[in-house]
Coordinates of C-alpha atoms in Angstrom, one line a residue:
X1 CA 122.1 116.0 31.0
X2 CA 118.9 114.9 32.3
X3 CA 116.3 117.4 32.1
X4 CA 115.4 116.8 35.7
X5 CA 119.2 118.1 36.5
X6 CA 118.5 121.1 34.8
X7 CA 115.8 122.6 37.3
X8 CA 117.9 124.2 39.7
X9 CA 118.0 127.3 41.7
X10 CA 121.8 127.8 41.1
X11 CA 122.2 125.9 38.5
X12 CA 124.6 125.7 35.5
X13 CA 123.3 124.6 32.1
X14 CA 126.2 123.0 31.4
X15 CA 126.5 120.2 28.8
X16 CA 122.1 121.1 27.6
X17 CA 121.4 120.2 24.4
X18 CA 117.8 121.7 23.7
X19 CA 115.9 125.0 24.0
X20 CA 115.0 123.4 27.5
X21 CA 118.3 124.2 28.7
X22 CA 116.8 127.8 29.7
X23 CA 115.4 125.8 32.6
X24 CA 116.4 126.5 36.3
X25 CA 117.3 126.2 36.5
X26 CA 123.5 126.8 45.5
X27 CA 141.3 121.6 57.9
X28 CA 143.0 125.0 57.8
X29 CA 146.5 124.5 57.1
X30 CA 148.9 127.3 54.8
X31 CA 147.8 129.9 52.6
X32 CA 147.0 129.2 49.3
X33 CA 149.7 128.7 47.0
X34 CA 149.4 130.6 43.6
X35 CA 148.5 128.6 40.8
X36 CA 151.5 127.1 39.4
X37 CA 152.5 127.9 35.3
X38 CA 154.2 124.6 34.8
X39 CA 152.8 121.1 34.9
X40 CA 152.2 119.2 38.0
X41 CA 153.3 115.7 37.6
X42 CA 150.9 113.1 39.6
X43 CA 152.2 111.9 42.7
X44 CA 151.2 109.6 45.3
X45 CA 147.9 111.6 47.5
X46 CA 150.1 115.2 49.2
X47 CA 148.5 114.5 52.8
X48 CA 146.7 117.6 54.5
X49 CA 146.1 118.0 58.6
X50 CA 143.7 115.3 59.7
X51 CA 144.6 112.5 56.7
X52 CA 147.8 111.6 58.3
X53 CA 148.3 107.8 58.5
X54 CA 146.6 107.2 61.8
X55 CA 144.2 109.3 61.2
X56 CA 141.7 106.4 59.8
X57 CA 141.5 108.7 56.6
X58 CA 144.9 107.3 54.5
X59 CA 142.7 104.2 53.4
X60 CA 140.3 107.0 51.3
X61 CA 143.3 109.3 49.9
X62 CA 145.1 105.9 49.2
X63 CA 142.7 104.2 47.6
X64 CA 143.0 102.5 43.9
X65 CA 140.1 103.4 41.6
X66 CA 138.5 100.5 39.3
X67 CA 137.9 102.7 35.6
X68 CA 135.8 100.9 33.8
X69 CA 132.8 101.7 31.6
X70 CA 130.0 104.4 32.6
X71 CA 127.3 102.7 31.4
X72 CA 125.2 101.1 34.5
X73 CA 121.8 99.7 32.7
X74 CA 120.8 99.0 29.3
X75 CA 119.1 102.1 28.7
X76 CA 122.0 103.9 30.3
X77 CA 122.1 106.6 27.1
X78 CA 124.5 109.1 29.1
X79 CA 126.9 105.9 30.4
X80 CA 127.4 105.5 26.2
X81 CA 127.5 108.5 25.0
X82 CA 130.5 108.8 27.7
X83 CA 131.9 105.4 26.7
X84 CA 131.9 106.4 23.1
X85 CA 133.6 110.3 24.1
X86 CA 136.8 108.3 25.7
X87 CA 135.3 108.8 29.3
X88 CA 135.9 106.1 31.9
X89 CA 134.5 105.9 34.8
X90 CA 134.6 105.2 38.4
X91 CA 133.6 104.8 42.2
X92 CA 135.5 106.7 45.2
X93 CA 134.9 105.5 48.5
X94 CA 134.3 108.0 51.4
X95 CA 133.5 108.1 55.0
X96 CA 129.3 109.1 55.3
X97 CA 130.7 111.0 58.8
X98 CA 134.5 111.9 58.7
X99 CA 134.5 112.6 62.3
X100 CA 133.6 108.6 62.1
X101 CA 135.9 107.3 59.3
X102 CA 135.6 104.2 60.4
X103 CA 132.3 103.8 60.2
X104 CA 129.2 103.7 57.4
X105 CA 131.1 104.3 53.9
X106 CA 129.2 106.2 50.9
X107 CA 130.3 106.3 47.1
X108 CA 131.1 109.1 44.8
X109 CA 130.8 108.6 41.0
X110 CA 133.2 110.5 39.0
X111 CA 134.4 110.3 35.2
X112 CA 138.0 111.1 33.7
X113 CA 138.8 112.1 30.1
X114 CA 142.5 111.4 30.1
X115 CA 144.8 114.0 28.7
X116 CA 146.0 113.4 25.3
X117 CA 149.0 115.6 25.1
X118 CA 150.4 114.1 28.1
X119 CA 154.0 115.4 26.9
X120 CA 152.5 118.8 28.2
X121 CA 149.8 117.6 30.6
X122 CA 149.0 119.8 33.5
X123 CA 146.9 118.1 35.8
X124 CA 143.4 117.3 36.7
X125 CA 140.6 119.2 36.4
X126 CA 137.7 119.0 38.6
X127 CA 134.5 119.9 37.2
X128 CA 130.7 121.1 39.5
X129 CA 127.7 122.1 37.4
X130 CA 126.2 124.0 40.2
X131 CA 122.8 123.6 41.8
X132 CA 123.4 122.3 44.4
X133 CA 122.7 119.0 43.8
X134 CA 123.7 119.2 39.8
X135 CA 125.5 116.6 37.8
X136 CA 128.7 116.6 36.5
X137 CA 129.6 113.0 35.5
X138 CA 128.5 113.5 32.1
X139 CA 130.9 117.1 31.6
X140 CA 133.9 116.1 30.4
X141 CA 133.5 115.7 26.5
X142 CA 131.9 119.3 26.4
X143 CA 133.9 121.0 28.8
X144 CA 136.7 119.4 26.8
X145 CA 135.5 121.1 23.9
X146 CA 135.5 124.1 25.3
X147 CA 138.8 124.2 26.2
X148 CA 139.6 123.7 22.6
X149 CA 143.7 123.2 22.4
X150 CA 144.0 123.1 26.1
X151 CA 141.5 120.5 26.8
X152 CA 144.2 118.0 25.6
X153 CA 146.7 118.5 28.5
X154 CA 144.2 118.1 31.4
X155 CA 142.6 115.0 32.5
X156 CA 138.9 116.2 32.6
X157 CA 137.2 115.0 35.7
X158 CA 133.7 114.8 36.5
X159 CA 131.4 114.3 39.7
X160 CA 128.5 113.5 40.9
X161 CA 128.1 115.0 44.8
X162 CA 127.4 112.6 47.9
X163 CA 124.0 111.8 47.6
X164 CA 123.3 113.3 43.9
X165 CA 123.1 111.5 41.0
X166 CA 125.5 107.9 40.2
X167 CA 126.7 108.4 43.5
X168 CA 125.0 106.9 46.8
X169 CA 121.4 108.0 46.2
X170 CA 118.9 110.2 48.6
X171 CA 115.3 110.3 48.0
X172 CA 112.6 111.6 50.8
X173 CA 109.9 110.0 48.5
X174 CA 108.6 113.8 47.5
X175 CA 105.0 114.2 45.8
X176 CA 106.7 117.0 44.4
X177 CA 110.3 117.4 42.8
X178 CA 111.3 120.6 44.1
X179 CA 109.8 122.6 47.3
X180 CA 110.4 126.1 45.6
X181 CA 107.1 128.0 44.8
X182 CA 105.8 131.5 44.8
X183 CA 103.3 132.7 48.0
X184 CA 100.8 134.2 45.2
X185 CA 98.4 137.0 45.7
X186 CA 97.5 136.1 49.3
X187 CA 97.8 134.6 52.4
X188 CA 95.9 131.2 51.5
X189 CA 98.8 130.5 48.6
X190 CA 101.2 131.2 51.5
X191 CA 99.7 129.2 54.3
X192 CA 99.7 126.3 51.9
X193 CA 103.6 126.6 51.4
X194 CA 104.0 126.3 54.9
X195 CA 102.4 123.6 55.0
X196 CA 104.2 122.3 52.1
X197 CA 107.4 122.8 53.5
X198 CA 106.5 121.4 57.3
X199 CA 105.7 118.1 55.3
X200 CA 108.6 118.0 52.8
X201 CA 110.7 118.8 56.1
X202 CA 109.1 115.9 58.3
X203 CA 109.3 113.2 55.4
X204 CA 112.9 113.3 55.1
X205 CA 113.7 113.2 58.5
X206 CA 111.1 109.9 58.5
X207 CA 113.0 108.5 55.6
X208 CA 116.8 109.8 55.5
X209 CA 117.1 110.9 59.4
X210 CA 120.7 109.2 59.8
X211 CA 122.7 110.9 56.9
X212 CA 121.0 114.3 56.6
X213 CA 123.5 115.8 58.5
X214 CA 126.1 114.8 56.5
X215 CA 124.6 116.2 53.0
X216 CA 126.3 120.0 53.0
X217 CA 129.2 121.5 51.4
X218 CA 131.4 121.2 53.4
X219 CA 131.5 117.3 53.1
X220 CA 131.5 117.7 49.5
X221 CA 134.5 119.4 49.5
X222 CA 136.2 117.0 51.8
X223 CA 134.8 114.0 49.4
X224 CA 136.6 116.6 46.3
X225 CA 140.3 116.3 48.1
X226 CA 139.6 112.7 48.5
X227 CA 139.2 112.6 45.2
X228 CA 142.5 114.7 44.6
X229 CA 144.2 112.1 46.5
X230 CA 142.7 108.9 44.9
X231 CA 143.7 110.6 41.7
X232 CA 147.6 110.6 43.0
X233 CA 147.6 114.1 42.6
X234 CA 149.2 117.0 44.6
X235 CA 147.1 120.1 43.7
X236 CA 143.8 119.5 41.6
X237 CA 142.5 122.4 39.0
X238 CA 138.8 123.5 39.6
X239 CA 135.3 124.9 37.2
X240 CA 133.0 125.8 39.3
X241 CA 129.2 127.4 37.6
X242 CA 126.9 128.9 39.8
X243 CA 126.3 127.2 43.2
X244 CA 129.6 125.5 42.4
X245 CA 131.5 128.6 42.7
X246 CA 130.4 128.3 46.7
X247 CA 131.8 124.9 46.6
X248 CA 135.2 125.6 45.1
X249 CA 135.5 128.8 47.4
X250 CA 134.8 126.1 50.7
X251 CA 137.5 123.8 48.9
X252 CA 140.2 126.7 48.9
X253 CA 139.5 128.0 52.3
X254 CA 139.2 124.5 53.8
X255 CA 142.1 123.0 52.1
X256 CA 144.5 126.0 50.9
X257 CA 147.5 124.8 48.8
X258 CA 145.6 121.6 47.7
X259 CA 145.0 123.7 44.0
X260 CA 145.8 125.0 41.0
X261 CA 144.0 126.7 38.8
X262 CA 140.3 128.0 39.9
X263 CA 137.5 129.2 37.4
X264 CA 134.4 130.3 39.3
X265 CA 131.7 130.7 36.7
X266 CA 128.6 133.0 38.3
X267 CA 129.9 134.1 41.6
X268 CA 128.2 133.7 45.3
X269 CA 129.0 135.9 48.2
X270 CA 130.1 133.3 50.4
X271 CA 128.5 135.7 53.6
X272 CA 125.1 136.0 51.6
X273 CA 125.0 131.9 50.9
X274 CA 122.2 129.6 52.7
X275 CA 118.8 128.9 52.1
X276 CA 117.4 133.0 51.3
X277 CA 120.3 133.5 48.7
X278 CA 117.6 134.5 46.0
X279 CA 115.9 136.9 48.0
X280 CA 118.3 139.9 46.4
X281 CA 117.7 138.6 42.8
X282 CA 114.1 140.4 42.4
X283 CA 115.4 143.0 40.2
X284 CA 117.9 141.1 37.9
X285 CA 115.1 138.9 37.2
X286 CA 112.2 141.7 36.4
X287 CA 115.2 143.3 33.9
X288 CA 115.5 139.7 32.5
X289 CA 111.7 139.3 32.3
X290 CA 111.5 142.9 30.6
X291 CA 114.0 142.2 28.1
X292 CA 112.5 139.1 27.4
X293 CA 109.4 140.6 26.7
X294 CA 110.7 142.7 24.4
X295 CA 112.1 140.1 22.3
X296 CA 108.7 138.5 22.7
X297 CA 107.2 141.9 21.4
X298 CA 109.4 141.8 18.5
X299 CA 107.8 138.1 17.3
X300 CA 104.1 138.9 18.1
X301 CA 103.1 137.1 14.9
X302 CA 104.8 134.0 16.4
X303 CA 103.6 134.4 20.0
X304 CA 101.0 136.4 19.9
X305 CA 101.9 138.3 23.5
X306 CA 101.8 141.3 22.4
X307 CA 103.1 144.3 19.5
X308 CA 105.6 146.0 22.6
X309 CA 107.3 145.6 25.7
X310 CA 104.8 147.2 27.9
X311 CA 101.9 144.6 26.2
X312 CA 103.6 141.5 26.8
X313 CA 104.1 142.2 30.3
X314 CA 100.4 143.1 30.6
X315 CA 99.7 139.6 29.2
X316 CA 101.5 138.2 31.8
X317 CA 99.5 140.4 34.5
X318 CA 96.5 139.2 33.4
X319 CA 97.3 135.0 33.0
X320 CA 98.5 136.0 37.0
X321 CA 95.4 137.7 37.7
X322 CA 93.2 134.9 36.3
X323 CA 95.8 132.0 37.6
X324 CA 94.8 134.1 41.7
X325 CA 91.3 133.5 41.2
X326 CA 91.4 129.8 39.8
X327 CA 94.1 127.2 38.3
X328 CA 94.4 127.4 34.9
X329 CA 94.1 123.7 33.2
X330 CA 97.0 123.2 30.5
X331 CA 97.9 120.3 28.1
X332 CA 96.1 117.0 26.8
X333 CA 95.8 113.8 28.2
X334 CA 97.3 112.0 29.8
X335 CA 99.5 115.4 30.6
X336 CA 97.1 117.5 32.4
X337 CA 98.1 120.1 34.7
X338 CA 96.7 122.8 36.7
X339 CA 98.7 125.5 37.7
X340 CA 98.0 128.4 40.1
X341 CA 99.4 132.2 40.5
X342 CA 101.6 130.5 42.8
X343 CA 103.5 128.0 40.4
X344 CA 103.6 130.7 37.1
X345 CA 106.2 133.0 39.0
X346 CA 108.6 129.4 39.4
X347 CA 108.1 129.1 35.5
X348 CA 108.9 132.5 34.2
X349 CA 112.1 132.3 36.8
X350 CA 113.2 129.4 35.5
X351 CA 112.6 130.9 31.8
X352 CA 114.9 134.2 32.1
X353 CA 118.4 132.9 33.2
X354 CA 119.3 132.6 29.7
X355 CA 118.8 135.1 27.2
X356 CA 119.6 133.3 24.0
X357 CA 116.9 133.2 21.1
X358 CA 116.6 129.6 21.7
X359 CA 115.6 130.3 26.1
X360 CA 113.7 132.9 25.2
X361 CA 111.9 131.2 22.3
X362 CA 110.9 128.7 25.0
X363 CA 109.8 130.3 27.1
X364 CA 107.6 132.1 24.9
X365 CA 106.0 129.2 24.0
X366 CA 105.0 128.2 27.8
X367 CA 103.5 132.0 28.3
X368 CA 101.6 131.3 24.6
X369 CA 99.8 128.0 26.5
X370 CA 99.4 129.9 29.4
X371 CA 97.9 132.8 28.1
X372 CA 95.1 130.7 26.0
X373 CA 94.6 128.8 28.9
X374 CA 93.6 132.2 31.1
X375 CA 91.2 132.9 28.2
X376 CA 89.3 128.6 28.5
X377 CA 91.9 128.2 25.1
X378 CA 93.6 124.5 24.6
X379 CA 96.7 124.6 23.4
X380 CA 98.6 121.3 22.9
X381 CA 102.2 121.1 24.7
X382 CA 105.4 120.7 23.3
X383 CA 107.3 117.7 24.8
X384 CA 109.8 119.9 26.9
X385 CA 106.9 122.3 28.6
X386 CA 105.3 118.8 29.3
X387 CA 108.7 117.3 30.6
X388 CA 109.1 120.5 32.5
X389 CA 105.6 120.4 34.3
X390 CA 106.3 117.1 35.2
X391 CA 109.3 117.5 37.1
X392 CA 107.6 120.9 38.7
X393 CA 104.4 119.6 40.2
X394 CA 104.9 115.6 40.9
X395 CA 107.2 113.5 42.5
X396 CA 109.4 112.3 39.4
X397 CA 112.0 113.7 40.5
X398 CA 111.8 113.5 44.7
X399 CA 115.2 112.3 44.4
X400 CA 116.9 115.3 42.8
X401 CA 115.3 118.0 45.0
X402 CA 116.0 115.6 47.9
X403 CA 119.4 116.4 47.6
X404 CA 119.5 119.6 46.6
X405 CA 117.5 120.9 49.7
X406 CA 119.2 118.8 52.2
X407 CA 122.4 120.3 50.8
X408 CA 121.0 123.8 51.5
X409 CA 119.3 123.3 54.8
X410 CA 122.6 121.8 56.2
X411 CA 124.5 124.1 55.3
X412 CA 123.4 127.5 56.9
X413 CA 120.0 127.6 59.0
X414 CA 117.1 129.4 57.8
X415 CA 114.8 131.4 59.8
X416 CA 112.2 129.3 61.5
X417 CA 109.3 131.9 62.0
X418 CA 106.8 132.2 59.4
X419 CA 105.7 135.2 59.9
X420 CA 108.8 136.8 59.2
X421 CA 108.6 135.3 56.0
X422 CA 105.1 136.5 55.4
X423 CA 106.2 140.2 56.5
X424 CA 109.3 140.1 53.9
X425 CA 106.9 138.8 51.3
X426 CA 104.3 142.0 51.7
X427 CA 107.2 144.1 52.1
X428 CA 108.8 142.7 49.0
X429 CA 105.3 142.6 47.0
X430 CA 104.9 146.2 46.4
X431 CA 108.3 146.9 44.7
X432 CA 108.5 143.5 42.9
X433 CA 105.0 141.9 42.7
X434 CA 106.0 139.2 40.7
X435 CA 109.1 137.8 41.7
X436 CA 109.2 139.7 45.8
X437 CA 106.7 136.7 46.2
X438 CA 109.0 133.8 45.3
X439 CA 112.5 135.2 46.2
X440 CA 111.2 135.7 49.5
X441 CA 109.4 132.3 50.5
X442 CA 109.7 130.0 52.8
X443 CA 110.8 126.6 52.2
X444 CA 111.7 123.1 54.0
X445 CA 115.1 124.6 55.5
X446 CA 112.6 126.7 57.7
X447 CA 111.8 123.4 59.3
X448 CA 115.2 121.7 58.9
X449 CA 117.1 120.1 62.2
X450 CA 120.3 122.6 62.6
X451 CA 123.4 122.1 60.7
X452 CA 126.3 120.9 62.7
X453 CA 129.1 122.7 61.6
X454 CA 129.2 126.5 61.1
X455 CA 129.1 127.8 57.3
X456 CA 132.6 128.7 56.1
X457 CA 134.5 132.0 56.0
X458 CA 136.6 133.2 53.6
X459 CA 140.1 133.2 55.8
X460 CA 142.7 132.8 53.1
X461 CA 143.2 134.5 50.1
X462 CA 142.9 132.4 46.7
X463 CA 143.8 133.4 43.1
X464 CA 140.8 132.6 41.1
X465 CA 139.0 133.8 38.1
X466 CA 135.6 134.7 38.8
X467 CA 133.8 135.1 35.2
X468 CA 130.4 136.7 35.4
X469 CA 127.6 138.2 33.1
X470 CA 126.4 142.4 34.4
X471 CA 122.5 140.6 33.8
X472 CA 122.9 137.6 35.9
X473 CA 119.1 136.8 37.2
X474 CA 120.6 133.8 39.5
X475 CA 123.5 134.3 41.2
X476 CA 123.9 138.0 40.6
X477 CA 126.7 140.3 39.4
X478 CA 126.7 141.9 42.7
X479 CA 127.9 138.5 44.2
X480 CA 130.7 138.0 42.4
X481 CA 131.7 141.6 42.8
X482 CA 131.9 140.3 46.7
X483 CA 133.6 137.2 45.8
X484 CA 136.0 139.1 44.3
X485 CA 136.3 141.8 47.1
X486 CA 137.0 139.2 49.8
X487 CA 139.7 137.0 47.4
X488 CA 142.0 139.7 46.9
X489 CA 144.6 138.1 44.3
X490 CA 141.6 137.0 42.2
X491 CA 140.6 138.5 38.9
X492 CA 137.3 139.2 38.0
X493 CA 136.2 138.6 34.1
X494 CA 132.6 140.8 33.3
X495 CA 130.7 139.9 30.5
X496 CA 128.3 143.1 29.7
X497 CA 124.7 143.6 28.6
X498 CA 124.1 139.9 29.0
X499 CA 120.8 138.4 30.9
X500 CA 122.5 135.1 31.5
X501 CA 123.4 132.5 34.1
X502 CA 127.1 130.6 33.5
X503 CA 129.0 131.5 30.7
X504 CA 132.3 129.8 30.0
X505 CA 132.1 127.1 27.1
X506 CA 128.1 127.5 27.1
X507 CA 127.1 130.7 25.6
X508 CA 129.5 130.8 22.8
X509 CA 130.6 134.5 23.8
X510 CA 134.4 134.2 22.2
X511 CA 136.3 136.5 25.0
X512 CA 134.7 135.1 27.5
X513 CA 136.4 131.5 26.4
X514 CA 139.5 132.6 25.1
X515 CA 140.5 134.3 28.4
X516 CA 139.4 131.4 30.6
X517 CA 141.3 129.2 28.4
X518 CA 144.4 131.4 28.1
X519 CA 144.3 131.0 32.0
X520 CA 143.9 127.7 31.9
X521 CA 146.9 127.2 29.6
X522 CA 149.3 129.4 31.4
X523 CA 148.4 129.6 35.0
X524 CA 148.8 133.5 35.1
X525 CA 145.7 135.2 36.0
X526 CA 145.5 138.9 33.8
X527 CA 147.4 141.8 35.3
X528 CA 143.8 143.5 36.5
X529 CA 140.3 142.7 35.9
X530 CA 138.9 142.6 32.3
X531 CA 135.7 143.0 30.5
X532 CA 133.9 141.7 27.5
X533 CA 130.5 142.5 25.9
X534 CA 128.2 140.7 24.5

């Protein structure tokens, strides 16, 4: 996975492969049928109300897919790594507007890792990294792993979302990669996010006006049963991390008996989702920060932060304190940056969603540099800070924040008033002085045209397994407590006294896998919700 996928607000670090991976990282027919405990031979596309023949949809749900290889340029280091892993790969065809679907035409990218016990195959099973706007293309061979046994009687499949990624492409042409920043100490680093935003805001509408309204989830989820369809077959499995836990929640209330089995890894509230999600995640990430630091305490030799808890945060206060009153200059040339009591809040966010040695390790070296740099020290970066930077403040990757905030934006509208923004942030400040300041920005969705359909609500029940960590800083335990309170036949699996964001197959905790697996092989959700610690 391309670090540039891994900076996300809901994101999943599925399928990272470095300490960086601690980066930030959002039809009615019949109820839901429960998920079935015997295999699911594929049949021709099961037709849902509105893809009728007639309906100008059958030529999408009917469609043959050309597999082929996944590499698309020379350099294309994912497309072989996927080649050589047994992955093919392929191009679904979708309507841009599917109240026009005859008209312009878009393309999804997805992958497939065939099962290989197809004696006992079960299905397919669809795969979302989160984010929005993450990457899943490049899943299979480690969710595969994962799965250990299992793995072997489900095709594996991964996607990239409309406009994210392999598929069609959206890019605004951003100076900055994403719009998601803290207001700082005053009203000065706040006025200049406004402005920020406005601007973000008014370029994409200049560049992408025509298919902004068609980037939300609940497209996404119509291009996901097209791909069910295309695939030949009649109910499709589901692993969902993070933001991608809103998305297969739309897909069960918008297309209820079209599934099987559903694993929603870092649970939303689907009433709390839109562009403010994170203004509730304050506290889990101060805990996160404070546990951190007391690892960090723990290596002062290493790190030099400080000898306790209390003295690391301190260090921290006082890089802030210095950052208000002037950017601090970090790294050599040519990779210079200056960063500002507005930007080090984004950092340390992204730094706490993972509490392995490895995150926190990380992170620890980014609040080394910019503790040396509050005191006129050079420190040379480390090739992941510098990626990092890069991504944060220029334009490299426009294209993935692009996405991500259109997704958002048309979705569920955001206030439009700053000032109500401004009054949340002071209100916020005094209980959370850190993190009040960045959970409750504003960003380009303040700015954003209206979406055009209403966000969904959960009208159908759904059996799912919702698996989440007590610690979550992202997409917090309280949410999936409300998932779970709204999808009554669901099962919720708690992971204890863990700070971390996504779980299943990534942080290696061996009850967490063996009961998402042993649902995945049987179909039978547990009797009653379970628990596991750390």
């Amino acid at each position: 996975m391309r670090y540039a996928e891994k900076i996300r607000i809901f994101h999943s670090p599925a399928a990272a492969r470095s300490a960086a991976a601690a980066g930030l990282a959002l039809a009615v027919g019949l109820t839901a049928s429960p998920a079935l405990a015997t295999p699911a031979p594929a049949t021709p596309a099961t037709r849902t109300a509105g893809t009728e023949p007639g309906s100008g949809l059958d030529r999408y749900y009917d469609q043959r897919l050309s597999w082929g290889t996944c590499v698309q340029s020379p350099d294309d280091t994912t497309g072989r790594d996927l080649d050589a892993a047994g992955v093919q790969c392929a191009n679904v065809t979708v309507p841009l507007d599917y109240t026009a679907p005859r008209g312009r035409t878009i393309t999804v990218a997805i992958s497939r890792l065939e099962a290989t016990d197809t004696r006992h195959r079960i299905g397919a099973i669809l795969l979302n990294n989160g984010g929005p706007g993450g990457t899943a293309v490049e899943s299979p061979p480690v969710i595969r792993t994962a799965m250990k046994k299992v793995g072997a009687r489900y095709d594996i499949v991964g996607f990239d979302p409309r406009f994210v990624g392999r598929s069609t492409p959206l890019d605004c042409g951003w100076p900055v990669s994403f719009p998601w920043f803290s207001a700082g100490a005053g009203r000065a680093g706040f006025d200049r996010h406004v402005a920020l935003s406005k601007s973000l805001a008014a370029k994409c509408r200049a560049t992408n006006a025509s298919v902004l309204p068609h980037v939300t989830t609940r497209n996404t989820v119509r291009d996901m049963d097209v791909i069910r369809g295309a695939l030949g077959e009649r109910k499709i499995s589901y692993l969902g991390y993070s933001y991608g836990t809103y998305l297969g929640t739309v897909y069960t209330q918008m297309f209820p008996g079209r599934y099987d089995r559903v694993v929603l890894d870092g649970g939303i509230d689907p009433r709390a989702y839109g562009p403010r999600l994170l203004r509730d995640t304050a506290r889990e990430n101060e805990q996160a920060l404070s546990a951190w630091a007391a690892w960090a305490a723990g290596r002062h030799t290493t790190y030099g932060l400080g000898r306790t808890r209390t003295a690391v945060l301190a260090t921290i206060d006082r890089v802030m304190a210095k950052a208000a009153r002037g950017p601090l200059t970090v790294g050599t040339a040519p990779d210079i940056f200056r960063l500002d009591d507005t930007h080090i809040p984004t950092l340390l966010f992204m730094g706490v969603a993972d509490d392995t040695d490895a995150s926190r390790a990380f992170l620890a070296e980014q609040v080394s540099v910019l503790s040396k740099a509050a005191k006129n020290q050079q420190s040379a970066l480390s090739p992941e800070f510098t990626e990092q930077l890069r991504f944060a403040l220029t334009g490299e990757g426009s294209a993935s924040g692009s996405a991500q905030t259109a997704i958002i934006c048309g979705d569920v509208p955001a206030p439009r008033n700053p000032e109500l923004y401004w009054r949340d942030i002071q209100r916020a400040r005094a209980a959370h002085p850190l993190f009040g300041p960045l959970t409750e920005n504003i960003g380009p969705c303040a700015f954003w045209n209206a979406p055009r359909e209403d966000p969904t609500r959960i009208r159908h029940d759904a059996p799912a397994l919702i698996v989440a960590a007590t610690g979550d800083p992202r997409t917090t335990y309280r949410g999936s407590v409300a998932l779970h309170d709204q999808l009554p036949s669901s099962r919720l699996l708690t992971l204890k006294n863990a700070n971390r964001h996504a779980l299943y197959g990534e942080y290696g905790n061996a009850c967490v896998d063996g009961k998402v697996n042993r649902y995945l092989e049987t179909g039978r959700l547990p009797g009653k919700d379970e628990v596991c610690v750390k």
